[in-house]
Amino acid sequence: MLSEPKIVERTAQAYACVRRTIGMNDITKVADKMTEEFFARLSQLGVAPAGAPFFKYNNFDGNGHIELEWGAPVAADAKGDDLVKTGMLPAGRYVSAMHTGPFSGLREATAKVLAWAEDNNLELDQKTTSNGESFGCRLEVYLTDPRTEPDPRKWQTEITMRLADEA
């Protein structure tokens, strides 16, 4: 189930992540590994997450590959290393909707959010380059931890994308 999309204001947020370029259909195969790797390294660095984890979709190359980051908000002074990178999620206006249900429904839910933005003449912060489609900030924020809520019908994931008027 998808909530009605809306426009929200987000403040800038420091974050840490691990970045990968993978096949579009490999997300489910690597998500657990990226999660485990990320949280283990954050712990070794003494960095505590300051919010829900997320996937940040940076680039779709047109050949079936995605550059994505598995990350979480952190304190502004958090330091990364060769594996864990740090950065800032940009402030601005975002289109946002809440998906409730299993992760398998996220692709369809995202398509609905994209269609809603287009139907409402909203331009996303994205560019077409020689490397494909790049996004200023496109997130799936995993508000429910499947380890503590075993019923996938109750899982909540925020789908949110930065608007171009903020770029």
PDB file of C-alpha atoms in Angstrom:
ATOM      1  CA  MET A   1       0.000   0.000   0.000  1.00  0.00           C
ATOM      2  CA  LEU A   2       1.274   3.470  -0.878  1.00  0.00           C
ATOM      3  CA  SER A   3       0.260   6.693   0.845  1.00  0.00           C
ATOM      4  CA  GLU A   4      -0.637   9.716  -1.248  1.00  0.00           C
ATOM      5  CA  PRO A   5       2.637  11.390  -2.262  1.00  0.00           C
ATOM      6  CA  LYS A   6       3.262  14.852  -0.861  1.00  0.00           C
ATOM      7  CA  ILE A   7       5.944  17.491  -0.857  1.00  0.00           C
ATOM      8  CA  VAL A   8       8.027  17.763   2.316  1.00  0.00           C
ATOM      9  CA  GLU A   9      10.921  19.939   3.467  1.00  0.00           C
ATOM     10  CA  ARG A  10      14.024  18.102   4.595  1.00  0.00           C
ATOM     11  CA  THR A  11      16.986  19.620   6.386  1.00  0.00           C
ATOM     12  CA  ALA A  12      20.551  18.705   5.441  1.00  0.00           C
ATOM     13  CA  GLN A  13      21.666  15.516   7.191  1.00  0.00           C
ATOM     14  CA  ALA A  14      25.132  14.035   7.639  1.00  0.00           C
ATOM     15  CA  TYR A  15      25.301  10.385   6.695  1.00  0.00           C
ATOM     16  CA  ALA A  16      27.701   7.483   6.314  1.00  0.00           C
ATOM     17  CA  CYS A  17      27.460   4.767   3.679  1.00  0.00           C
ATOM     18  CA  VAL A  18      29.020   1.975   1.670  1.00  0.00           C
ATOM     19  CA  ARG A  19      28.762   2.476  -2.099  1.00  0.00           C
ATOM     20  CA  ARG A  20      28.416  -0.180  -4.793  1.00  0.00           C
ATOM     21  CA  THR A  21      27.603  -0.435  -8.484  1.00  0.00           C
ATOM     22  CA  ILE A  22      25.497  -3.535  -9.048  1.00  0.00           C
ATOM     23  CA  GLY A  23      23.068  -5.073 -11.502  1.00  0.00           C
ATOM     24  CA  MET A  24      19.542  -3.688 -11.195  1.00  0.00           C
ATOM     25  CA  ASN A  25      18.148  -7.115 -10.332  1.00  0.00           C
ATOM     26  CA  ASP A  26      20.873  -7.843  -7.751  1.00  0.00           C
ATOM     27  CA  ILE A  27      19.666  -5.499  -5.006  1.00  0.00           C
ATOM     28  CA  THR A  28      18.022  -8.272  -2.994  1.00  0.00           C
ATOM     29  CA  LYS A  29      21.147 -10.427  -3.388  1.00  0.00           C
ATOM     30  CA  VAL A  30      23.518  -7.785  -1.989  1.00  0.00           C
ATOM     31  CA  ALA A  31      21.290  -5.856   0.446  1.00  0.00           C
ATOM     32  CA  ASP A  32      21.967  -8.125   3.429  1.00  0.00           C
ATOM     33  CA  LYS A  33      25.720  -8.212   2.729  1.00  0.00           C
ATOM     34  CA  MET A  34      25.899  -4.420   2.398  1.00  0.00           C
ATOM     35  CA  THR A  35      23.880  -4.010   5.608  1.00  0.00           C
ATOM     36  CA  GLU A  36      26.089  -6.379   7.584  1.00  0.00           C
ATOM     37  CA  GLU A  37      29.305  -4.875   6.198  1.00  0.00           C
ATOM     38  CA  PHE A  38      28.148  -1.301   6.822  1.00  0.00           C
ATOM     39  CA  PHE A  39      26.952  -1.716  10.407  1.00  0.00           C
ATOM     40  CA  ALA A  40      29.978  -3.834  11.383  1.00  0.00           C
ATOM     41  CA  ARG A  41      32.364  -1.184  10.069  1.00  0.00           C
ATOM     42  CA  LEU A  42      30.384   1.685  11.645  1.00  0.00           C
ATOM     43  CA  SER A  43      30.707  -0.082  14.985  1.00  0.00           C
ATOM     44  CA  GLN A  44      34.470  -0.531  14.495  1.00  0.00           C
ATOM     45  CA  LEU A  45      34.741   3.200  13.740  1.00  0.00           C
ATOM     46  CA  GLY A  46      32.756   4.039  16.884  1.00  0.00           C
ATOM     47  CA  VAL A  47      30.022   5.741  14.835  1.00  0.00           C
ATOM     48  CA  ALA A  48      26.385   5.332  15.898  1.00  0.00           C
ATOM     49  CA  PRO A  49      23.521   5.633  13.405  1.00  0.00           C
ATOM     50  CA  ALA A  50      21.287   8.646  14.136  1.00  0.00           C
ATOM     51  CA  GLY A  51      18.234   7.439  12.243  1.00  0.00           C
ATOM     52  CA  ALA A  52      16.744   4.810   9.952  1.00  0.00           C
ATOM     53  CA  PRO A  53      18.969   3.171   7.310  1.00  0.00           C
ATOM     54  CA  PHE A  54      18.384   3.793   3.622  1.00  0.00           C
ATOM     55  CA  PHE A  55      19.340   3.010   0.070  1.00  0.00           C
ATOM     56  CA  LYS A  56      20.407   6.109  -1.858  1.00  0.00           C
ATOM     57  CA  TYR A  57      20.125   5.635  -5.608  1.00  0.00           C
ATOM     58  CA  ASN A  58      22.789   7.761  -7.312  1.00  0.00           C
ATOM     59  CA  ASN A  59      22.859   6.611 -10.925  1.00  0.00           C
ATOM     60  CA  PHE A  60      21.054   4.268 -13.324  1.00  0.00           C
ATOM     61  CA  ASP A  61      23.449   3.667 -16.231  1.00  0.00           C
ATOM     62  CA  GLY A  62      20.935   2.466 -18.836  1.00  0.00           C
ATOM     63  CA  ASN A  63      22.712  -0.906 -19.099  1.00  0.00           C
ATOM     64  CA  GLY A  64      21.007  -2.435 -16.086  1.00  0.00           C
ATOM     65  CA  HIS A  65      23.456  -1.187 -13.439  1.00  0.00           C
ATOM     66  CA  ILE A  66      22.835   1.065 -10.445  1.00  0.00           C
ATOM     67  CA  GLU A  67      25.257   2.997  -8.306  1.00  0.00           C
ATOM     68  CA  LEU A  68      23.738   2.934  -4.857  1.00  0.00           C
ATOM     69  CA  GLU A  69      24.673   3.557  -1.271  1.00  0.00           C
ATOM     70  CA  TRP A  70      23.536   1.718   1.830  1.00  0.00           C
ATOM     71  CA  GLY A  71      23.691   4.295   4.589  1.00  0.00           C
ATOM     72  CA  ALA A  72      22.294   5.886   7.699  1.00  0.00           C
ATOM     73  CA  PRO A  73      22.199   9.350   9.243  1.00  0.00           C
ATOM     74  CA  VAL A  74      25.131  10.037  11.584  1.00  0.00           C
ATOM     75  CA  ALA A  75      26.472  12.921  13.657  1.00  0.00           C
ATOM     76  CA  ALA A  76      27.961  15.748  11.576  1.00  0.00           C
ATOM     77  CA  ASP A  77      31.476  15.067  12.905  1.00  0.00           C
ATOM     78  CA  ALA A  78      31.468  11.332  12.032  1.00  0.00           C
ATOM     79  CA  LYS A  79      34.550  10.136  10.157  1.00  0.00           C
ATOM     80  CA  GLY A  80      34.632   7.382   7.577  1.00  0.00           C
ATOM     81  CA  ASP A  81      37.457   5.369   6.052  1.00  0.00           C
ATOM     82  CA  ASP A  82      38.254   3.484   2.828  1.00  0.00           C
ATOM     83  CA  LEU A  83      35.050   1.436   3.107  1.00  0.00           C
ATOM     84  CA  VAL A  84      32.618   3.775   4.875  1.00  0.00           C
ATOM     85  CA  LYS A  85      32.180   7.144   3.198  1.00  0.00           C
ATOM     86  CA  THR A  86      30.574  10.199   4.768  1.00  0.00           C
ATOM     87  CA  GLY A  87      28.629  13.018   3.179  1.00  0.00           C
ATOM     88  CA  MET A  88      25.567  15.236   3.460  1.00  0.00           C
ATOM     89  CA  LEU A  89      22.061  14.543   2.245  1.00  0.00           C
ATOM     90  CA  PRO A  90      20.986  17.903   0.831  1.00  0.00           C
ATOM     91  CA  ALA A  91      18.281  20.086   2.313  1.00  0.00           C
ATOM     92  CA  GLY A  92      15.324  21.013   0.167  1.00  0.00           C
ATOM     93  CA  ARG A  93      11.891  20.094  -1.052  1.00  0.00           C
ATOM     94  CA  TYR A  94      11.269  16.412  -1.687  1.00  0.00           C
ATOM     95  CA  VAL A  95       8.385  14.382  -3.029  1.00  0.00           C
ATOM     96  CA  SER A  96       7.686  11.696  -0.437  1.00  0.00           C
ATOM     97  CA  ALA A  97       5.335   8.737   0.042  1.00  0.00           C
ATOM     98  CA  MET A  98       5.095   5.859   2.512  1.00  0.00           C
ATOM     99  CA  HIS A  99       5.063   2.286   1.232  1.00  0.00           C
ATOM    100  CA  THR A 100       3.601  -0.233   3.689  1.00  0.00           C
ATOM    101  CA  GLY A 101       4.275  -3.843   2.810  1.00  0.00           C
ATOM    102  CA  PRO A 102       7.031  -6.175   1.661  1.00  0.00           C
ATOM    103  CA  PHE A 103      10.124  -4.841  -0.042  1.00  0.00           C
ATOM    104  CA  SER A 104       9.078  -6.662  -3.218  1.00  0.00           C
ATOM    105  CA  GLY A 105       6.482  -3.903  -3.737  1.00  0.00           C
ATOM    106  CA  LEU A 106       8.997  -1.041  -3.716  1.00  0.00           C
ATOM    107  CA  ARG A 107       9.670  -1.001  -7.463  1.00  0.00           C
ATOM    108  CA  GLU A 108       5.970  -0.581  -8.250  1.00  0.00           C
ATOM    109  CA  ALA A 109       5.541   1.970  -5.444  1.00  0.00           C
ATOM    110  CA  THR A 110       8.480   3.995  -6.776  1.00  0.00           C
ATOM    111  CA  ALA A 111       6.962   3.960 -10.265  1.00  0.00           C
ATOM    112  CA  LYS A 112       3.742   5.386  -8.786  1.00  0.00           C
ATOM    113  CA  VAL A 113       5.659   8.160  -6.993  1.00  0.00           C
ATOM    114  CA  LEU A 114       7.498   9.013 -10.224  1.00  0.00           C
ATOM    115  CA  ALA A 115       4.182   9.092 -12.130  1.00  0.00           C
ATOM    116  CA  TRP A 116       2.627  11.331  -9.445  1.00  0.00           C
ATOM    117  CA  ALA A 117       5.537  13.774  -9.712  1.00  0.00           C
ATOM    118  CA  GLU A 118       5.191  13.859 -13.497  1.00  0.00           C
ATOM    119  CA  ASP A 119       1.386  14.262 -13.327  1.00  0.00           C
ATOM    120  CA  ASN A 120       1.913  17.231 -10.982  1.00  0.00           C
ATOM    121  CA  ASN A 121       4.552  18.833 -13.224  1.00  0.00           C
ATOM    122  CA  LEU A 122       7.275  18.388 -10.623  1.00  0.00           C
ATOM    123  CA  GLU A 123      10.824  18.159 -11.892  1.00  0.00           C
ATOM    124  CA  LEU A 124      13.134  15.874  -9.951  1.00  0.00           C
ATOM    125  CA  ASP A 125      16.758  16.753  -9.196  1.00  0.00           C
ATOM    126  CA  GLN A 126      18.127  14.450 -11.876  1.00  0.00           C
ATOM    127  CA  LYS A 127      20.340  14.735 -14.935  1.00  0.00           C
ATOM    128  CA  THR A 128      20.871  12.666 -18.021  1.00  0.00           C
ATOM    129  CA  THR A 129      24.584  12.223 -18.649  1.00  0.00           C
ATOM    130  CA  SER A 130      26.757   9.919 -20.726  1.00  0.00           C
ATOM    131  CA  ASN A 131      26.673   7.594 -17.675  1.00  0.00           C
ATOM    132  CA  GLY A 132      22.860   7.440 -17.546  1.00  0.00           C
ATOM    133  CA  GLU A 133      20.393   9.064 -15.134  1.00  0.00           C
ATOM    134  CA  SER A 134      21.926  10.651 -12.030  1.00  0.00           C
ATOM    135  CA  PHE A 135      19.925  11.806  -9.022  1.00  0.00           C
ATOM    136  CA  GLY A 136      20.664  14.594  -6.554  1.00  0.00           C
ATOM    137  CA  CYS A 137      19.024  12.613  -3.743  1.00  0.00           C
ATOM    138  CA  ARG A 138      16.719   9.625  -4.218  1.00  0.00           C
ATOM    139  CA  LEU A 139      16.127   7.489  -1.123  1.00  0.00           C
ATOM    140  CA  GLU A 140      14.304   4.455   0.208  1.00  0.00           C
ATOM    141  CA  VAL A 141      14.290   4.918   3.993  1.00  0.00           C
ATOM    142  CA  TYR A 142      13.648   1.659   5.874  1.00  0.00           C
ATOM    143  CA  LEU A 143      11.623   2.715   8.910  1.00  0.00           C
ATOM    144  CA  THR A 144      10.808  -0.858   9.983  1.00  0.00           C
ATOM    145  CA  ASP A 145      13.509  -3.342  10.973  1.00  0.00           C
ATOM    146  CA  PRO A 146      12.489  -6.817   9.712  1.00  0.00           C
ATOM    147  CA  ARG A 147      14.455  -8.348  12.610  1.00  0.00           C
ATOM    148  CA  THR A 148      12.002  -6.783  15.088  1.00  0.00           C
ATOM    149  CA  GLU A 149       8.832  -6.859  12.932  1.00  0.00           C
ATOM    150  CA  PRO A 150       8.576 -10.236  11.193  1.00  0.00           C
ATOM    151  CA  ASP A 151       5.304  -9.452   9.377  1.00  0.00           C
ATOM    152  CA  PRO A 152       6.253  -7.920   5.982  1.00  0.00           C
ATOM    153  CA  ARG A 153       2.725  -6.503   5.611  1.00  0.00           C
ATOM    154  CA  LYS A 154       3.657  -4.035   8.387  1.00  0.00           C
ATOM    155  CA  TRP A 155       7.036  -2.912   7.016  1.00  0.00           C
ATOM    156  CA  GLN A 156       7.196   0.808   6.273  1.00  0.00           C
ATOM    157  CA  THR A 157       9.560   2.355   3.748  1.00  0.00           C
ATOM    158  CA  GLU A 158       9.611   6.043   2.852  1.00  0.00           C
ATOM    159  CA  ILE A 159      10.254   6.738  -0.826  1.00  0.00           C
ATOM    160  CA  THR A 160      11.598  10.254  -1.211  1.00  0.00           C
ATOM    161  CA  MET A 161      13.223  12.218  -4.068  1.00  0.00           C
ATOM    162  CA  ARG A 162      14.650  15.726  -4.120  1.00  0.00           C
ATOM    163  CA  LEU A 163      12.976  18.246  -6.432  1.00  0.00           C
ATOM    164  CA  ALA A 164      14.969  20.135  -9.048  1.00  0.00           C
ATOM    165  CA  ASP A 165      13.962  23.571  -7.788  1.00  0.00           C
ATOM    166  CA  GLU A 166      16.414  22.952  -4.950  1.00  0.00           C
ATOM    167  CA  ALA A 167      19.367  21.961  -7.120  1.00  0.00           C
TER     168      ALA A 167
END
